[in-house]
PDB file of C-alpha atoms in Angstrom:
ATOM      1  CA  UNK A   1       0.000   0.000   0.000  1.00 80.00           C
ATOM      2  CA  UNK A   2       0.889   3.571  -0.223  1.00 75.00           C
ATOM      3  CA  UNK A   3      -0.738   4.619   2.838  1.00 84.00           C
ATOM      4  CA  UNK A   4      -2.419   3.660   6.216  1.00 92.00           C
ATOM      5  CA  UNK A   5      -5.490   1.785   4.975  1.00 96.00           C
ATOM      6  CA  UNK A   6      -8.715   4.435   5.207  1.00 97.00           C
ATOM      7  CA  UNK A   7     -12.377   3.176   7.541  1.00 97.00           C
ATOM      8  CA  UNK A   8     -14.973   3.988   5.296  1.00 98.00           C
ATOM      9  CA  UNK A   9     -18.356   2.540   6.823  1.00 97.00           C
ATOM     10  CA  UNK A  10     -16.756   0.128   9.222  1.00 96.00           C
ATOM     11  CA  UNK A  11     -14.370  -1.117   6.271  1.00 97.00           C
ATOM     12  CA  UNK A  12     -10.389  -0.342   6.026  1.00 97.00           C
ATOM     13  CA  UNK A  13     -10.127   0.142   2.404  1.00 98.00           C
ATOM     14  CA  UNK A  14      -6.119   0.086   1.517  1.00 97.00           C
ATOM     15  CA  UNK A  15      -4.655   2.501  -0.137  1.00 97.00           C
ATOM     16  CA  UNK A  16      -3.392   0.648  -3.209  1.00 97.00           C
ATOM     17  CA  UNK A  17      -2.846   1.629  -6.784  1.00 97.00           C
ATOM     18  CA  UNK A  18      -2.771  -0.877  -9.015  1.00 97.00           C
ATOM     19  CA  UNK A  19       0.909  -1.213  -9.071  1.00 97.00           C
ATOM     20  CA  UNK A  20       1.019  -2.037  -5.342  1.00 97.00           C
ATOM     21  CA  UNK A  21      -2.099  -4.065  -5.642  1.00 98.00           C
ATOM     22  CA  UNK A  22      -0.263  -6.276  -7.752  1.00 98.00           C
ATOM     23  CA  UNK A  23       2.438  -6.383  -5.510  1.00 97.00           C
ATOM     24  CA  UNK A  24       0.052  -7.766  -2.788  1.00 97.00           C
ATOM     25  CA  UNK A  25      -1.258 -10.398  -4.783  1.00 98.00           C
ATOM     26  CA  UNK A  26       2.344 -11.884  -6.147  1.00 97.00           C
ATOM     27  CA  UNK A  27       2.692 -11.473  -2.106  1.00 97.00           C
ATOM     28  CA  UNK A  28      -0.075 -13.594  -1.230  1.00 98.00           C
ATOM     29  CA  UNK A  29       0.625 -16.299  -4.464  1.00 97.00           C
ATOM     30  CA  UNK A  30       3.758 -17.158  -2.729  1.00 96.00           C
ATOM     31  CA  UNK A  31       2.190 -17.450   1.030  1.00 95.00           C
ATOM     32  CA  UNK A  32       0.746 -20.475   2.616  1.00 93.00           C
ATOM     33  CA  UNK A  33      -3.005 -20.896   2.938  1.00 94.00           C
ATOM     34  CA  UNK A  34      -5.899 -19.670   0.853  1.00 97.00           C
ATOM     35  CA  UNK A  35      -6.480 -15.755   0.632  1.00 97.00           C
ATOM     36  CA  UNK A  36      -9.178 -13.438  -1.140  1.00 96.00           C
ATOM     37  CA  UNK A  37      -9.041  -9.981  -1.966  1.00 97.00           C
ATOM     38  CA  UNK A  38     -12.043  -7.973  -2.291  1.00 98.00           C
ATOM     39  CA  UNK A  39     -12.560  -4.652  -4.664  1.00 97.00           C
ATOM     40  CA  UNK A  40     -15.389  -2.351  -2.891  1.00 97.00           C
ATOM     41  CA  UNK A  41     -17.422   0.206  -3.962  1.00 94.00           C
ATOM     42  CA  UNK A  42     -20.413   2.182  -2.713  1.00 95.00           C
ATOM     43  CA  UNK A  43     -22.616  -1.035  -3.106  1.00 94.00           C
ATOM     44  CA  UNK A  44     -20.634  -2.743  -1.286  1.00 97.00           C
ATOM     45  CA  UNK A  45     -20.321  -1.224   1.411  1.00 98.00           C
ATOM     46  CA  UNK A  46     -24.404   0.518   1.389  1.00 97.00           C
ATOM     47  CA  UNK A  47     -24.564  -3.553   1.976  1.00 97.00           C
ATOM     48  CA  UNK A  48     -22.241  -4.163   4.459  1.00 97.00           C
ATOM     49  CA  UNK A  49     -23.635  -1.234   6.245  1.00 97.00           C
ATOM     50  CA  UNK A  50     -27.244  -3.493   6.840  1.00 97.00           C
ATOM     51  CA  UNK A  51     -25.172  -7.003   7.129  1.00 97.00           C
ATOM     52  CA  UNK A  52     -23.285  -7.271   9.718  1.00 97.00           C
ATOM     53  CA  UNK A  53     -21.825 -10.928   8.518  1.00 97.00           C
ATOM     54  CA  UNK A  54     -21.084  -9.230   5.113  1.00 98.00           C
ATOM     55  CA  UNK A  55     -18.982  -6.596   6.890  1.00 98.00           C
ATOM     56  CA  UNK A  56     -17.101  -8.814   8.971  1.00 97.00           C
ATOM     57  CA  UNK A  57     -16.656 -10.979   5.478  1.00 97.00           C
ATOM     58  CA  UNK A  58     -15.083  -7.991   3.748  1.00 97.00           C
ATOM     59  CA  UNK A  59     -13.085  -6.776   6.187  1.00 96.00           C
ATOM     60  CA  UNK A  60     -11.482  -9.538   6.923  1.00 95.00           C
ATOM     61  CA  UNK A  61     -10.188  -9.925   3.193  1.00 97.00           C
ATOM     62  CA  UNK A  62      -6.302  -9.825   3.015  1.00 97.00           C
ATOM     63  CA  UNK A  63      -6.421  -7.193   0.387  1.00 97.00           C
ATOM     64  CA  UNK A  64      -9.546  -4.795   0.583  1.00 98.00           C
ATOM     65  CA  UNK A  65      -9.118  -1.947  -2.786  1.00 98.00           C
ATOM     66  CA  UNK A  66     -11.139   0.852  -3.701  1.00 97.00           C
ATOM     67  CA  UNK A  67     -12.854  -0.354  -6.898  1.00 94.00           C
ATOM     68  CA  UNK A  68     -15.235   2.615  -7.382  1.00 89.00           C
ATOM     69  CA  UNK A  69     -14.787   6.387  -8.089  1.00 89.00           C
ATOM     70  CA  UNK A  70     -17.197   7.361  -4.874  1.00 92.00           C
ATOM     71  CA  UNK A  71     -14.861   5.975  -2.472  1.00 96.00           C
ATOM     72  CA  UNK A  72     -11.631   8.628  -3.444  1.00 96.00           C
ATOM     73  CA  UNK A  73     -14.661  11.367  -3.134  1.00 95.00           C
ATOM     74  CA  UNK A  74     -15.251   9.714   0.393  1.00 97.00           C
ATOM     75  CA  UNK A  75     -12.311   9.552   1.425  1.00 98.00           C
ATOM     76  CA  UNK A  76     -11.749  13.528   1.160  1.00 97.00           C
ATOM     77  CA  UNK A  77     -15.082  13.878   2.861  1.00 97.00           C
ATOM     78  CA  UNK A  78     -13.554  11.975   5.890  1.00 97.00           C
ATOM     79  CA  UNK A  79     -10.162  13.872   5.643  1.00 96.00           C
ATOM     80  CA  UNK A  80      -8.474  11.273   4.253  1.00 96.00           C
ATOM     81  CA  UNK A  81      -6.770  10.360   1.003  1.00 96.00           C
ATOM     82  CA  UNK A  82      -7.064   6.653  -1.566  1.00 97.00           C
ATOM     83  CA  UNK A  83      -4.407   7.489  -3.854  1.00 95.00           C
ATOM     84  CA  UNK A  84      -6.517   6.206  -6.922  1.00 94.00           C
ATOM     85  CA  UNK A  85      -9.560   4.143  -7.935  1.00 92.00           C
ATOM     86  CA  UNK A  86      -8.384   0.688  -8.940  1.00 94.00           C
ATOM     87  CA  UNK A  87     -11.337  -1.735 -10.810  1.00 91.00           C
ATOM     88  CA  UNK A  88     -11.145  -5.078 -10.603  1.00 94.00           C
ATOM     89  CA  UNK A  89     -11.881  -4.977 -14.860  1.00 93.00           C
ATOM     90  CA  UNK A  90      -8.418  -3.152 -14.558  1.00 92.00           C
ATOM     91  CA  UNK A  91      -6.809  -5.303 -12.742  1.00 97.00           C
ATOM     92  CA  UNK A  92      -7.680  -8.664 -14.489  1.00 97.00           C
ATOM     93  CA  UNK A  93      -5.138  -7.455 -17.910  1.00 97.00           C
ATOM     94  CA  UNK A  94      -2.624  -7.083 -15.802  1.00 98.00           C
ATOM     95  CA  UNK A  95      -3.326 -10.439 -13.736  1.00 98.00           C
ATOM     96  CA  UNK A  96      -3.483 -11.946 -17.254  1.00 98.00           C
ATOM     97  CA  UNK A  97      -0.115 -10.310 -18.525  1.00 98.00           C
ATOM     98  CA  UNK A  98       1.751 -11.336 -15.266  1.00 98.00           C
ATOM     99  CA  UNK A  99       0.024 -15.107 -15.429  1.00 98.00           C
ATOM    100  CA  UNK A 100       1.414 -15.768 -18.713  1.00 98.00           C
ATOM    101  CA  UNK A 101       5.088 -14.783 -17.669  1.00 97.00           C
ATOM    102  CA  UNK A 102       5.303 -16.498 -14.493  1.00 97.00           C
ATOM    103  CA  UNK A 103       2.609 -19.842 -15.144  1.00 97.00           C
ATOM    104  CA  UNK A 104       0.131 -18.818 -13.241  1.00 98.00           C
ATOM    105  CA  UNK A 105      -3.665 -20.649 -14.019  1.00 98.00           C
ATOM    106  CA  UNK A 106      -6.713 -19.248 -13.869  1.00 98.00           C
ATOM    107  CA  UNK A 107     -10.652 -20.648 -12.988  1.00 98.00           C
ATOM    108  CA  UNK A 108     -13.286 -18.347 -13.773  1.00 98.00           C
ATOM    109  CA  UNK A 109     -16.599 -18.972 -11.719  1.00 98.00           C
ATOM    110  CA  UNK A 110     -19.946 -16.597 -11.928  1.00 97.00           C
ATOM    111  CA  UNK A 111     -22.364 -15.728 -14.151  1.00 95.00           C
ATOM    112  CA  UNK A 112     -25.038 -17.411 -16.227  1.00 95.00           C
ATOM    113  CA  UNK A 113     -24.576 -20.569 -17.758  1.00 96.00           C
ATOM    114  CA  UNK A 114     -21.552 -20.545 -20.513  1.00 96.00           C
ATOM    115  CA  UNK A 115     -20.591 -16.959 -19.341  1.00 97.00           C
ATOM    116  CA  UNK A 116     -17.240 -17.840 -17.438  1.00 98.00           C
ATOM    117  CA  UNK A 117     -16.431 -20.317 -20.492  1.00 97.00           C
ATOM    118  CA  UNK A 118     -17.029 -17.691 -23.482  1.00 97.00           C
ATOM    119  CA  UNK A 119     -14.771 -14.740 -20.971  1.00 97.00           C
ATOM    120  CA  UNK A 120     -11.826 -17.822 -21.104  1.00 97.00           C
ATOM    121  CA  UNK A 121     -11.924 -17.902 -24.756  1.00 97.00           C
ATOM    122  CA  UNK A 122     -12.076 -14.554 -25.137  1.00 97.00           C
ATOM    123  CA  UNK A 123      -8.959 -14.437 -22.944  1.00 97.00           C
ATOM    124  CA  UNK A 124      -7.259 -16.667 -24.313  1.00 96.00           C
ATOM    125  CA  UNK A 125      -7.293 -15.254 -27.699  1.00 96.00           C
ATOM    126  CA  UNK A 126      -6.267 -11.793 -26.266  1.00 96.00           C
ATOM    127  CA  UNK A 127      -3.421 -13.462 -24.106  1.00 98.00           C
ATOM    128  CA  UNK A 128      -1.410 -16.500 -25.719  1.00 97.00           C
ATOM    129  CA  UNK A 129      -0.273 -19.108 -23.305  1.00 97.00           C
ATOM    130  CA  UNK A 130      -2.637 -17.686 -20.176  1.00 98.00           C
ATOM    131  CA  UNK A 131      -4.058 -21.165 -18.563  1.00 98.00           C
ATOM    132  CA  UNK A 132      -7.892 -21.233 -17.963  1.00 98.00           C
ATOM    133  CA  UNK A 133      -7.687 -24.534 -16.836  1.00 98.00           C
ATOM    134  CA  UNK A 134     -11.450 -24.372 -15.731  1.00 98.00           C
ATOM    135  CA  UNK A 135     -14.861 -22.722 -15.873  1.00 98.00           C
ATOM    136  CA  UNK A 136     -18.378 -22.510 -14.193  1.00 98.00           C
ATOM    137  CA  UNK A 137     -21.196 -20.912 -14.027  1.00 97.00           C
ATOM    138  CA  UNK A 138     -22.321 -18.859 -11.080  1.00 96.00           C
ATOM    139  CA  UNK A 139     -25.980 -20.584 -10.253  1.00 95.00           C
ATOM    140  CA  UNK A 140     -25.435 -24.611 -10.527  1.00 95.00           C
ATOM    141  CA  UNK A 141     -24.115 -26.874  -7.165  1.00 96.00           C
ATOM    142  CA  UNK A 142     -22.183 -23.460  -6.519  1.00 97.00           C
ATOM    143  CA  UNK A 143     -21.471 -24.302  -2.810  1.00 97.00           C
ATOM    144  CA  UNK A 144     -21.362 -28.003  -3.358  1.00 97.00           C
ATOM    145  CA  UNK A 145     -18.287 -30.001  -2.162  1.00 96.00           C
ATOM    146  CA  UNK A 146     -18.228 -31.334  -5.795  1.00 97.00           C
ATOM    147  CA  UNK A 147     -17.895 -27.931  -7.139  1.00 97.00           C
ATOM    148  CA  UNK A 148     -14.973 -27.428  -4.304  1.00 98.00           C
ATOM    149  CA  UNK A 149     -13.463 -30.840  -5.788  1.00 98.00           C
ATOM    150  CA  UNK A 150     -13.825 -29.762  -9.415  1.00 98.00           C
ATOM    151  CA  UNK A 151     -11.784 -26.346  -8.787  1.00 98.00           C
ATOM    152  CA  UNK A 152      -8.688 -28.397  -6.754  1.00 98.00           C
ATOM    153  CA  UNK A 153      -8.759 -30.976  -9.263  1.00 98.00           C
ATOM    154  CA  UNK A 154      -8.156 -28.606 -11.963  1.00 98.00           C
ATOM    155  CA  UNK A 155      -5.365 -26.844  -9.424  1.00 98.00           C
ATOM    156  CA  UNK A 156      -5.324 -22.679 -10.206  1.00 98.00           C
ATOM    157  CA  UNK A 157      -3.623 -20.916  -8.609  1.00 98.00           C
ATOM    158  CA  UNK A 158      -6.205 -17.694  -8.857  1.00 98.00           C
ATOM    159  CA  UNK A 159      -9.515 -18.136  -8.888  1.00 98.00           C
ATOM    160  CA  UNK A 160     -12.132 -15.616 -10.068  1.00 98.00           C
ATOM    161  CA  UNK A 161     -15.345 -15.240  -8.695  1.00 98.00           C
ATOM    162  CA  UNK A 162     -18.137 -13.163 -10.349  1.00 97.00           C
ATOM    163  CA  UNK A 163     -21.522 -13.309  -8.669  1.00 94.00           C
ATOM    164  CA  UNK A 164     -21.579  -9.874  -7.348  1.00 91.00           C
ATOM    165  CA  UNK A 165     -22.398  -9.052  -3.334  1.00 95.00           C
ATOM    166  CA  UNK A 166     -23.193 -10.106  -1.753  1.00 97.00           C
ATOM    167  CA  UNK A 167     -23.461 -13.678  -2.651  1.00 97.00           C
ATOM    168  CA  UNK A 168     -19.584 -14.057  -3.872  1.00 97.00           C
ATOM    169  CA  UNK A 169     -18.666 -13.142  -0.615  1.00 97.00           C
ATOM    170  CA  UNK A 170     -20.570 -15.728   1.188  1.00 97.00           C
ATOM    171  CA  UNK A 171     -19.547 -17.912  -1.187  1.00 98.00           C
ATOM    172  CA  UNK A 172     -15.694 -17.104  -0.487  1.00 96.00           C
ATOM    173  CA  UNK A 173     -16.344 -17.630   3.621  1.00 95.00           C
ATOM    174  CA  UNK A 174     -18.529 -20.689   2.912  1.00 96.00           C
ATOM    175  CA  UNK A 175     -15.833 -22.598   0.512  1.00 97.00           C
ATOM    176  CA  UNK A 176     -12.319 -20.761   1.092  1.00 96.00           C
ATOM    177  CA  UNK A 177     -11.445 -23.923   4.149  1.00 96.00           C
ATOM    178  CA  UNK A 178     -12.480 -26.579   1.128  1.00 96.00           C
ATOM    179  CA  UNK A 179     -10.167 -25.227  -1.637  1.00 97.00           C
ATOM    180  CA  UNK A 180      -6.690 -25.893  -2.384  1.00 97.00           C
ATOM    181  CA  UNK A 181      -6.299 -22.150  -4.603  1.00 98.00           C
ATOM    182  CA  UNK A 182      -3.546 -20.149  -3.212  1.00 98.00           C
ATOM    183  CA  UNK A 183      -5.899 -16.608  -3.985  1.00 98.00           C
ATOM    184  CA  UNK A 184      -9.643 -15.908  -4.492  1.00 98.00           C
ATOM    185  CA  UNK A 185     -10.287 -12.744  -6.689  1.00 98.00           C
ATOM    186  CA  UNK A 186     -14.224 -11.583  -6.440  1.00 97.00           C
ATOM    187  CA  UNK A 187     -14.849  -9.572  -9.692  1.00 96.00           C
ATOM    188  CA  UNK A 188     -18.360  -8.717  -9.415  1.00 91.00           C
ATOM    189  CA  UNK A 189     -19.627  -9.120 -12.947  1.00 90.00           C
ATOM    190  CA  UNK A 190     -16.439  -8.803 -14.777  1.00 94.00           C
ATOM    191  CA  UNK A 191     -16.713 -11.866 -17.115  1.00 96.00           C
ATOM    192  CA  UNK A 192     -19.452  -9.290 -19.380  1.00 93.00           C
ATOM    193  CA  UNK A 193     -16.989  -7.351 -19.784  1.00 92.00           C
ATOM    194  CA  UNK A 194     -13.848  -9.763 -20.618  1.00 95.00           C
ATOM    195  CA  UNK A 195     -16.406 -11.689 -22.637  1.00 94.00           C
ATOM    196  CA  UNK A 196     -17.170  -8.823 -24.926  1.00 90.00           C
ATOM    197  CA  UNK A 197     -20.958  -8.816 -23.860  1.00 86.00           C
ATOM    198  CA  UNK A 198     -20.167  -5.517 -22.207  1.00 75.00           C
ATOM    199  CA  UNK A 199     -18.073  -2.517 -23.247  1.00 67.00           C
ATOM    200  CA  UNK A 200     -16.106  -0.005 -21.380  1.00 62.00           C
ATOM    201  CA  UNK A 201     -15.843   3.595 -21.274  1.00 51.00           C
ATOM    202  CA  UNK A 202     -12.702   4.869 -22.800  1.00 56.00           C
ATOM    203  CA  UNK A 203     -10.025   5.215 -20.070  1.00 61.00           C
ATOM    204  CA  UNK A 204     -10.011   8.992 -19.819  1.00 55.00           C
ATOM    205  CA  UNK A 205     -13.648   9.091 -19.328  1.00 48.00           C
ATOM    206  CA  UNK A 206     -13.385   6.595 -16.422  1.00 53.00           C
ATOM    207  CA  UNK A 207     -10.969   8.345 -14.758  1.00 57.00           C
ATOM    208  CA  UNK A 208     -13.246  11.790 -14.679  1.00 54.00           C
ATOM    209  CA  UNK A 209     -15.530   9.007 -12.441  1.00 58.00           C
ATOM    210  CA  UNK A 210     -18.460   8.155 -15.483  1.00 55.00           C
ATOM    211  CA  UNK A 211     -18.371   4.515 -15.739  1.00 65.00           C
ATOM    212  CA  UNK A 212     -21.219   3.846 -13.449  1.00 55.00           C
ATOM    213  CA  UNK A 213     -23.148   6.080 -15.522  1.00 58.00           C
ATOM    214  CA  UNK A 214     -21.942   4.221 -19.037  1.00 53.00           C
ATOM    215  CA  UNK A 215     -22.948   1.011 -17.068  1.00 61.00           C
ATOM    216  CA  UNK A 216     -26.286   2.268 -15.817  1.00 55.00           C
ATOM    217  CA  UNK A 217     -26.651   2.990 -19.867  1.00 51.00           C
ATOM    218  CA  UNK A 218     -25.761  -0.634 -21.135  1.00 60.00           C
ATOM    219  CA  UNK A 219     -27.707  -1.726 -17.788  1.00 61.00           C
ATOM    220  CA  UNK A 220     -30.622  -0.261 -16.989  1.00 55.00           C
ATOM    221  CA  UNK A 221     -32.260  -2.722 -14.681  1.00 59.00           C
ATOM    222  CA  UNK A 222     -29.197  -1.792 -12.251  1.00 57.00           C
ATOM    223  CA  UNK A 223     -30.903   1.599 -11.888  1.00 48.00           C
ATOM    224  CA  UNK A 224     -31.845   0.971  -8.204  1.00 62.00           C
ATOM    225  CA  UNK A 225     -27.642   0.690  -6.968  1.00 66.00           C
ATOM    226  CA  UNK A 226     -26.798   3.747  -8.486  1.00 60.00           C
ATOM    227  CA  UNK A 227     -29.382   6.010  -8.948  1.00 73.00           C
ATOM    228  CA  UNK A 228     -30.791   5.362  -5.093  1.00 79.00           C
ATOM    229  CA  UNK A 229     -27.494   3.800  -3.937  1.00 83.00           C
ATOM    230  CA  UNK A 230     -25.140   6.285  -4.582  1.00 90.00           C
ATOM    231  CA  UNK A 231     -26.606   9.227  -2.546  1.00 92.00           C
ATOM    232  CA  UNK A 232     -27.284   7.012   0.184  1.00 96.00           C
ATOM    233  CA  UNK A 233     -23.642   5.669   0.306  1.00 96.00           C
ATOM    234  CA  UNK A 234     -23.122   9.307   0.562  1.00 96.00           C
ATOM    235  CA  UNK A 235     -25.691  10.479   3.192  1.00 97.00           C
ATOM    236  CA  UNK A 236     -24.097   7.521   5.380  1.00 97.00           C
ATOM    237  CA  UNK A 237     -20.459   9.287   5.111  1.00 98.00           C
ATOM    238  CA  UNK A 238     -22.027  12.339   5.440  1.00 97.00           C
ATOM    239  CA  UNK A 239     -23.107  10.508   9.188  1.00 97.00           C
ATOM    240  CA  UNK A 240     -19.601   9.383   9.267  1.00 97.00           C
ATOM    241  CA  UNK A 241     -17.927  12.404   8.991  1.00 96.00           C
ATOM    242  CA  UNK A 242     -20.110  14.359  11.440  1.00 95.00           C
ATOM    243  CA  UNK A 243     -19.562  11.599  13.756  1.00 93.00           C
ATOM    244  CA  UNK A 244     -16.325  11.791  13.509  1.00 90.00           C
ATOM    245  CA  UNK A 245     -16.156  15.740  14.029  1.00 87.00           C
ATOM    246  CA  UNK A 246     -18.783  15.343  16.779  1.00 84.00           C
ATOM    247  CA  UNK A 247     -15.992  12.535  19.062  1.00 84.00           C
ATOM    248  CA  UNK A 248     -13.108  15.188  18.416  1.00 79.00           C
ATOM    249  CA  UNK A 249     -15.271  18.254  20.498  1.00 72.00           C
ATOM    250  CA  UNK A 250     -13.952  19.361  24.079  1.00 71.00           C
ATOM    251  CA  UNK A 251     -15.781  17.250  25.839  1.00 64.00           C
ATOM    252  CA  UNK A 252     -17.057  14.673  23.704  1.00 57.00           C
ATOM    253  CA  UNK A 253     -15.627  12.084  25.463  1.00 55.00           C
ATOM    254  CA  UNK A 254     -17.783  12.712  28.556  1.00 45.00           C
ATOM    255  CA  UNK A 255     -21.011  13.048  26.037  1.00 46.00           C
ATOM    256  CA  UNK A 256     -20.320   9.531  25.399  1.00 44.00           C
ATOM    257  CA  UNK A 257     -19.610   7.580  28.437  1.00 39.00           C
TER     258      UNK A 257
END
């Protein structure tokens, strides 16, 4: 990281770019044990804010990232500073690039029936030699111990999850002590995107913070997260923030006992 991780909603959300996220992951590749890494944005957390089990699920990630423009703006609300707004969709090139060189393999799980599958192919075209050495959808057996067995047969080393929240993070909690992967990605719905399905703002446009807005677009039935979502991610670090300001008055301290 690049900074003392910042609490936004009851989650510390590192501050990573995507140079030092990358860092964290080779990191975790060559420790023991199974880890998962979680990208948040305002969604995430608006549901983490009501689930108490979905917090402690996120939190306890070993790499938590700021995968959403709203979470730099909330981090200067609170005072603080996320050096830069790193999406998982981002990411998952450079994953790919970096599997290639060093042999990493890949499973892709989420998504409809023959989603995962068509997002390997289309990966595999765009990156010679990168392993998919399995796929499956996001909806059939998903927390069965034959799923679990299917995955370590096939032995990645990362595996991608795409079923969006909160349900991939259950999923991670639920079947992270039955699988032999070394690190779990979540990626939300990333396999439209990798498979073609979906297309992407150009990159100078998502930096200036419009991608959800380009999504909502090629989405509409997502209108509910961001069109209601969004200000209420806000109103509750507006809460934060006063909160915050409210514990640091002479005096406070006696207020609250």
């Amino acid at each position: 990281m690049t900074g003392p991780a910042v609490s936004i909603l009851g989650v510390e959300v590192g501050c990573y770019t995507l140079t030092t996220l990358l860092t964290r992951v080779q990191e975790l590749l060559q420790a023991s044990g199974c880890s998962y890494i979680y990208g948040v944005n305002a969604h995430t957390l608006n549901l983490a804010a009501v689930d108490r089990e979905f917090l402690q699920i996120v939190a306890g990630a070993e790499a938590v990232y700021a995968d959403g423009a709203s979470l730099l703006l909330a981090a200067r609300v609170l005072g603080r500073h996320l050096p830069e707004k790193v999406t998982t969709t981002d990411l998952w090139p450079e994953m790919c690039q970096l599997a290639v060189e060093k042999d990493w393999k890949f499973y892709l799980l989420g998504g409809e029936l023959g989603l995962a599958r068509r997002a390997g192919l289309q990966a595999g075209q765009q990156f010679p030699g990168l392993q998919i050495v399995g796929t499956h959808d996001g909806y059939t057996d998903i927390f069965s111990p034959q799923t679990a067995a299917a995955i370590n047969a096939a032995q990645p080393d990362v595996l991608w999850v795409g079923m969006g929240d909160p349900l991939q993070g259950y999923w991670a909690k639920v079947m992270r002590p039955q699988l032999q992967v070394k690190v779990i990605i979540t990626c939300g719905g990333m396999f439209k995107i990798v498979s073609g399905e979906l297309k992407r703002l150009p990159r100078s446009w998502r930096e200036r913070g419009f991608e959800w807005l380009y999504r909502l677009w090629q989405e509409p039935q997502a209108w509910r997260r961001y069109l209601v979502g969004l200000p209420l991610f806000g109103l509750r670090v507006l809460s934060q923030r006063l909160t915050q300001a409210s514990n640091r008055l002479p005096g406070s301290g006696e207020r609250h006992r």
